[in-house]
Short mmCIF file of C-alpha atoms in Angstrom, two decimals:
data_model
loop_
_atom_site.label_atom_id
_atom_site.label_comp_id
_atom_site.label_asym_id
_atom_site.label_seq_id
_atom_site.Cartn_x
_atom_site.Cartn_y
_atom_site.Cartn_z
CA MET C 826 -3.99 132.65 90.30
CA THR C 827 -6.98 131.75 88.16
CA GLN C 828 -7.44 128.88 85.46
CA LEU C 829 -6.68 129.94 81.44
CA GLU C 830 -10.72 130.13 79.88
CA LEU C 831 -10.95 128.41 76.73
CA ILE C 832 -13.80 127.06 74.80
CA LEU C 833 -13.53 123.82 73.28
CA ASN C 834 -15.92 122.74 69.78
CA LEU C 835 -16.28 119.54 71.07
CA ASN C 836 -18.95 119.25 68.11
CA SER C 837 -16.71 119.36 65.66
CA ASP C 838 -17.06 116.62 63.17
CA SER C 839 -12.97 116.05 64.09
CA LEU C 840 -13.67 114.26 66.81
CA THR C 841 -15.23 110.49 67.47
CA PRO C 842 -17.77 110.14 69.98
CA SER C 843 -15.31 107.58 71.99
CA GLU C 844 -12.61 111.22 72.33
CA VAL C 845 -15.61 113.51 73.39
CA GLU C 846 -15.74 111.55 76.06
CA ILE C 847 -12.14 111.73 77.03
CA LEU C 848 -12.23 115.40 76.56
CA LYS C 849 -15.39 115.69 78.78
CA ASN C 850 -13.67 113.34 81.57
CA ALA C 851 -10.47 115.83 81.11
CA LEU C 852 -12.74 118.58 81.59
CA GLU C 853 -14.44 117.19 84.40
CA ALA C 854 -10.83 116.95 86.37
CA ARG C 855 -9.78 120.00 84.88
CA SER C 856 -12.56 122.01 86.62
CA GLU C 857 -12.13 119.88 89.78
CA ALA C 858 -8.86 121.66 90.47
CA GLY C 859 -9.81 125.08 89.52
CA GLU C 860 -12.02 124.18 92.96
CA PHE C 861 -9.06 123.84 94.45
CA ILE C 862 -7.36 126.33 93.32
CA LYS C 863 -10.39 129.06 94.55
CA ARG C 864 -8.94 127.77 97.91
CA ASP C 865 -5.62 127.92 97.39
CA LYS C 866 -4.62 124.55 97.87
CA TYR C 867 -2.41 124.26 94.84
CA LEU C 868 -0.83 120.17 95.67
CA GLU C 869 -4.84 118.70 95.45
CA ALA C 870 -4.76 121.18 91.90
CA MET C 871 -1.67 119.76 90.30
CA GLU C 872 -3.06 116.28 91.30
CA ARG C 873 -5.96 116.72 89.75
CA THR C 874 -4.62 118.46 87.24
CA VAL C 875 -2.12 115.75 86.42
CA ALA C 876 -4.93 113.08 86.65
CA ALA C 877 -6.64 115.26 83.48
CA LEU C 878 -2.92 115.07 81.48
CA LYS C 879 -3.07 111.51 82.30
CA ILE C 880 -6.82 110.86 80.85
CA MET C 881 -6.21 112.70 77.85
CA ARG C 882 -3.23 110.09 76.69
CA GLU C 883 -6.58 107.92 75.51
CA PHE C 884 -7.26 110.07 72.96
CA GLN C 885 -5.68 109.34 69.34
CA ASP C 886 -4.90 111.82 67.32
CA PHE C 887 -2.47 114.07 68.76
CA GLN C 888 -2.75 116.75 66.19
CA ASN C 889 -6.21 117.18 66.56
CA PRO C 890 -7.03 121.34 67.64
CA GLU C 891 -9.18 120.33 70.81
CA PHE C 892 -7.24 117.80 72.23
CA ARG C 893 -4.40 120.28 71.63
CA LEU C 894 -6.50 123.21 72.79
CA LEU C 895 -7.16 121.56 76.16
CA LEU C 896 -3.64 120.03 76.65
CA VAL C 897 -2.21 124.08 76.41
CA ALA C 898 -5.15 125.15 78.84
CA LEU C 899 -3.47 121.64 81.00
CA LEU C 900 0.05 122.94 80.95
CA PHE C 901 -0.80 126.70 81.29
CA ASP C 902 -2.69 125.55 84.23
CA LEU C 903 0.12 122.72 85.31
CA ALA C 904 3.04 125.76 85.21
CA GLU C 905 0.89 128.39 86.93
CA ILE C 906 0.41 126.01 90.43
CA HIS C 907 3.99 125.69 90.03
CA TYR C 908 5.00 129.41 90.23
CA SER C 909 2.35 130.39 92.78
CA LEU C 910 4.60 127.00 95.17
CA LYS C 911 7.66 129.36 93.89
CA ASN C 912 9.19 126.48 92.03
CA TYR C 913 10.02 128.77 88.65
CA LYS C 914 12.19 126.07 87.28
CA GLN C 915 9.73 123.44 87.01
CA SER C 916 7.37 126.00 85.77
CA GLU C 917 9.66 127.47 82.81
CA LYS C 918 10.12 124.10 82.05
CA GLU C 919 6.15 123.58 81.22
CA VAL C 920 6.39 126.93 79.32
CA ASP C 921 8.72 126.52 76.92
CA LEU C 922 6.69 123.02 76.46
CA LEU C 923 3.67 125.52 75.91
CA PHE C 924 5.17 126.94 73.05
CA LYS C 925 5.99 124.06 71.50
CA VAL C 926 2.12 122.60 72.06
CA LEU C 927 1.45 126.39 70.72
CA GLU C 928 3.24 126.51 67.59
CA ASN C 929 1.50 124.71 65.29
CA LEU C 930 -1.94 125.88 66.51
CA VAL C 931 -1.45 129.54 66.21
CA ARG C 932 0.08 128.68 62.43
CA SER C 933 -3.72 126.85 61.58
CA ASN C 934 -5.31 129.39 62.99
CA GLU C 935 -3.86 132.52 64.33
CA GLU C 936 -7.12 134.26 65.08
CA ARG C 937 -8.11 131.58 67.37
CA PHE C 938 -5.27 130.85 68.58
CA ALA C 939 -2.83 134.02 68.81
CA GLN C 940 -4.27 134.83 72.30
CA TYR C 941 -3.02 131.84 74.68
CA HIS C 942 0.45 132.52 72.64
CA ILE C 943 0.14 136.36 74.14
CA LEU C 944 -0.78 134.43 77.22
CA ALA C 945 2.25 132.48 77.48
CA MET C 946 4.45 135.89 76.73
CA GLU C 947 3.03 136.79 79.95
CA LEU C 948 3.44 134.32 82.15
CA SER C 949 7.40 133.51 80.88
CA THR C 950 8.07 136.97 81.38
CA ARG C 951 6.93 137.09 85.27
CA ILE C 952 8.42 133.31 85.92
CA LEU C 953 11.43 135.26 84.37
CA ARG C 954 11.32 138.13 86.22
CA SER C 955 11.03 136.25 89.89
CA ARG C 956 13.25 133.65 89.70
CA LYS C 957 15.45 136.59 89.09
CA LYS C 958 14.22 138.26 92.81
CA ALA C 959 14.87 134.92 94.20
CA LEU C 960 18.84 135.02 93.06
CA ASP C 961 19.00 138.34 94.04
CA LEU C 962 17.53 137.94 97.43
CA LEU C 963 19.51 134.30 97.57
CA VAL C 964 22.65 136.48 97.99
CA LYS C 965 21.87 138.65 100.43
CA GLN C 966 19.84 136.12 102.97
CA GLN C 967 23.35 134.00 102.54
CA ILE C 968 25.55 136.67 104.32
CA THR C 969 22.91 137.30 106.59
CA THR C 970 22.66 133.32 107.47
CA GLY C 971 27.03 133.33 107.66
CA SER C 972 26.80 135.73 110.10
CA LEU C 973 24.50 133.87 112.09
CA TYR C 974 26.29 130.99 112.21
CA GLU C 975 28.62 133.04 113.86
CA LYS C 976 26.69 134.20 116.35
CA VAL C 977 25.90 130.42 116.93
CA ASN C 978 29.20 129.17 117.18
CA SER C 979 30.48 131.77 119.48
CA GLY C 980 27.89 130.65 122.39
CA ILE C 981 25.16 133.56 121.53
CA ALA C 982 22.24 130.99 122.15
CA ALA C 983 19.53 133.01 121.09
CA ALA C 984 20.81 133.38 117.86
CA THR C 985 19.48 130.02 117.03
CA ASP C 986 15.78 130.79 116.28
CA LYS C 987 16.67 133.28 113.93
CA LEU C 988 19.36 131.43 112.47
CA VAL C 989 17.05 128.47 111.67
CA ASP C 990 14.45 130.68 110.27
CA SER C 991 17.01 132.12 107.87
CA LEU C 992 18.46 128.47 106.83
CA CYS C 993 14.39 127.67 105.97
CA THR C 994 14.39 131.39 104.01
CA THR C 995 17.46 130.01 102.53
CA ALA C 996 15.86 126.76 101.56
CA GLN C 997 12.86 127.98 99.80
CA LEU C 998 14.76 130.60 97.78
CA LEU C 999 17.00 127.95 96.31
CA ALA C 1000 14.29 126.00 95.52
CA ALA C 1001 12.77 128.62 93.17
CA THR C 1002 15.78 128.85 91.59
CA GLY C 1003 15.82 125.75 90.85
CA ASP C 1004 18.29 124.07 93.29
CA ILE C 1005 16.69 121.69 95.35
CA ARG C 1006 19.37 119.17 96.70
CA GLY C 1007 20.59 122.80 97.75
CA ALA C 1008 17.12 123.88 99.15
CA LEU C 1009 17.25 120.15 101.29
CA LYS C 1010 20.79 120.41 102.65
CA PHE C 1011 19.04 124.27 104.44
CA TYR C 1012 16.22 122.23 105.62
CA ALA C 1013 18.53 119.65 106.62
CA GLU C 1014 20.53 122.09 109.21
CA ALA C 1015 17.05 124.06 109.88
CA ILE C 1016 15.46 120.94 111.64
CA LYS C 1017 18.93 119.96 113.18
CA TYR C 1018 19.39 122.75 114.52
CA SER C 1019 15.75 124.01 115.95
CA LYS C 1020 16.19 120.05 117.59
CA LYS C 1021 18.77 120.35 119.03
CA ARG C 1022 17.31 124.30 120.59
CA THR C 1023 14.05 122.40 121.51
CA GLY C 1024 15.01 118.81 122.82
CA LYS C 1025 11.83 118.12 120.99
CA VAL C 1026 9.86 118.15 118.12
CA THR C 1027 6.95 120.56 117.97
CA ARG C 1028 5.01 122.49 115.43
CA LYS C 1029 8.02 124.17 113.80
CA GLU C 1030 9.92 120.99 113.18
CA VAL C 1031 6.62 119.71 111.53
CA LYS C 1032 6.58 122.65 109.42
CA MET C 1033 9.96 122.34 108.27
CA THR C 1034 9.72 118.98 107.40
CA VAL C 1035 6.36 119.16 105.27
CA GLU C 1036 8.24 122.27 103.46
CA MET C 1037 10.76 119.55 102.92
CA ALA C 1038 9.05 117.08 101.32
CA GLU C 1039 7.26 119.48 99.00
CA VAL C 1040 10.98 120.83 97.85
CA MET C 1041 11.80 116.77 97.99
CA ILE C 1042 8.53 115.61 95.40
CA ARG C 1043 10.08 118.01 92.50
CA LEU C 1044 12.53 114.80 92.07
CA ARG C 1045 11.23 111.76 90.79
CA SER C 1046 13.91 110.05 92.29
CA MET C 1047 13.58 111.19 96.22
CA GLN C 1048 9.63 110.87 96.16
CA PRO C 1049 9.85 107.38 97.70
CA ARG C 1050 12.42 109.02 100.54
CA ALA C 1051 9.43 112.12 100.92
CA LYS C 1052 7.16 109.62 101.31
CA ARG C 1053 8.49 108.28 104.30
CA LEU C 1054 9.66 110.82 105.44
CA LEU C 1055 5.70 111.93 105.30
CA ASN C 1056 4.67 109.25 107.09
CA ALA C 1057 7.19 109.42 109.99
CA ILE C 1058 6.11 112.97 110.68
CA LEU C 1059 2.16 112.39 110.49
CA PRO C 1060 2.49 111.11 114.60
CA HIS C 1061 3.75 113.53 115.61
CA ALA C 1062 1.31 115.98 113.73
CA VAL C 1063 -1.11 114.41 115.11
CA ALA C 1064 0.52 114.28 118.66
CA LEU C 1065 -0.07 117.95 118.06
CA GLU C 1066 -3.41 118.67 116.99
CA THR C 1067 -2.06 120.50 113.87
CA VAL C 1068 -4.90 119.96 111.96
CA GLN C 1069 -3.78 121.92 108.66
CA TYR C 1070 -0.23 120.01 109.04
CA GLU C 1071 -1.60 116.36 108.44
CA GLN C 1072 -4.23 118.24 105.90
CA ASP C 1073 -0.89 118.95 104.02
CA ILE C 1074 1.00 115.72 104.82
CA ILE C 1075 -2.26 113.36 103.62
CA SER C 1076 -2.15 115.54 100.99
CA LEU C 1077 1.88 115.14 100.29
CA ILE C 1078 1.23 111.94 100.30
CA GLU C 1079 -1.57 111.53 97.86
CA VAL C 1080 0.36 113.89 95.28
CA ILE C 1081 3.41 111.14 95.37
CA ASP C 1082 1.05 108.27 94.64
CA ALA C 1083 -0.95 109.83 92.26
CA ASN C 1084 2.67 110.12 90.36
CA GLU C 1085 4.20 106.83 90.79
CA GLU C 1086 4.23 105.57 87.01
CA PRO C 1087 7.25 105.34 84.90
CA GLU C 1088 8.08 108.66 83.25
CA THR C 1089 9.00 107.05 80.19
CA LYS C 1090 5.51 107.34 79.50
CA TRP C 1091 4.86 110.94 80.23
CA ARG C 1092 8.18 111.14 78.32
CA LEU C 1093 6.77 109.10 75.27
CA PHE C 1094 3.39 110.77 75.38
CA LEU C 1095 4.96 114.08 75.39
CA HIS C 1096 7.43 113.16 72.48
CA LYS C 1097 4.23 111.94 70.41
CA VAL C 1098 2.66 115.45 70.57
CA ILE C 1099 5.38 117.46 70.14
CA ALA C 1100 6.93 115.43 67.12
CA GLY C 1101 3.51 114.91 65.84
CA ALA C 1102 3.28 119.28 65.60
CA LYS C 1103 7.26 119.15 64.30
CA SER C 1104 6.26 117.05 61.30
CA LYS C 1105 2.91 118.89 60.64
CA LEU C 1106 5.34 122.01 60.53
CA LYS C 1107 7.57 121.16 57.73
CA ILE C 1108 4.77 119.69 55.61
CA GLY C 1109 2.69 123.74 56.01
CA ASP C 1110 6.25 125.24 55.04
CA LYS C 1111 6.72 123.23 52.11
#
């Protein structure tokens, strides 16, 4: 993925010096996210994008076009990041929010902002197609998993590895369709069968546990549990000298720590942005 390109008018008379500083700081965090995106480090990119959004909350005039354009870019980036992580349901939510923020921007200056609406439509289409594909694949995958269960239960030990892989694939597809709790059940089942097969924690169990934690953090209520799980598996990753997994675990913990503040602050911020836009649209219609 590549970040949405935009040109802000930081010399606009509608901006105060403090507001310009806020926009510059948010742009800097977004630029840092862009560097992570280039290296396919989407979790780190997500953390920096969220940091940029937190900076934006200090802005005073939520209806300012430069503020709203940067907010559009950050929401677009976030939707693309979740799309790259195959978190299609969350990506859909961000696109819905993106359209709400874009609505009065396009009305106020169609020539400048219409292009962003078109790009949002294209992203929305991609997400819907990918989610439908995941749903179609899920049906087939569940049939495969069922037949492998029968083989394992009938005593064919060699089928266990294939069952573990099949359970993980099913979990990934469930997560892509938005069934987070269902995905976690399949990951837990895969880890259980894998440990039973090997009798110890191997690189495969570390990999599955990291993937499980990645899915788990999508639910705010489960983030503390995900952090405990990551801290528990980290010594095993170190002992196995799995440097990449060590880095992934640390990055995930950092994402959780950066997201610890109450969700009500986010809801209030977004409510103010959207409510203000609706109010402005009503006035314009009159």
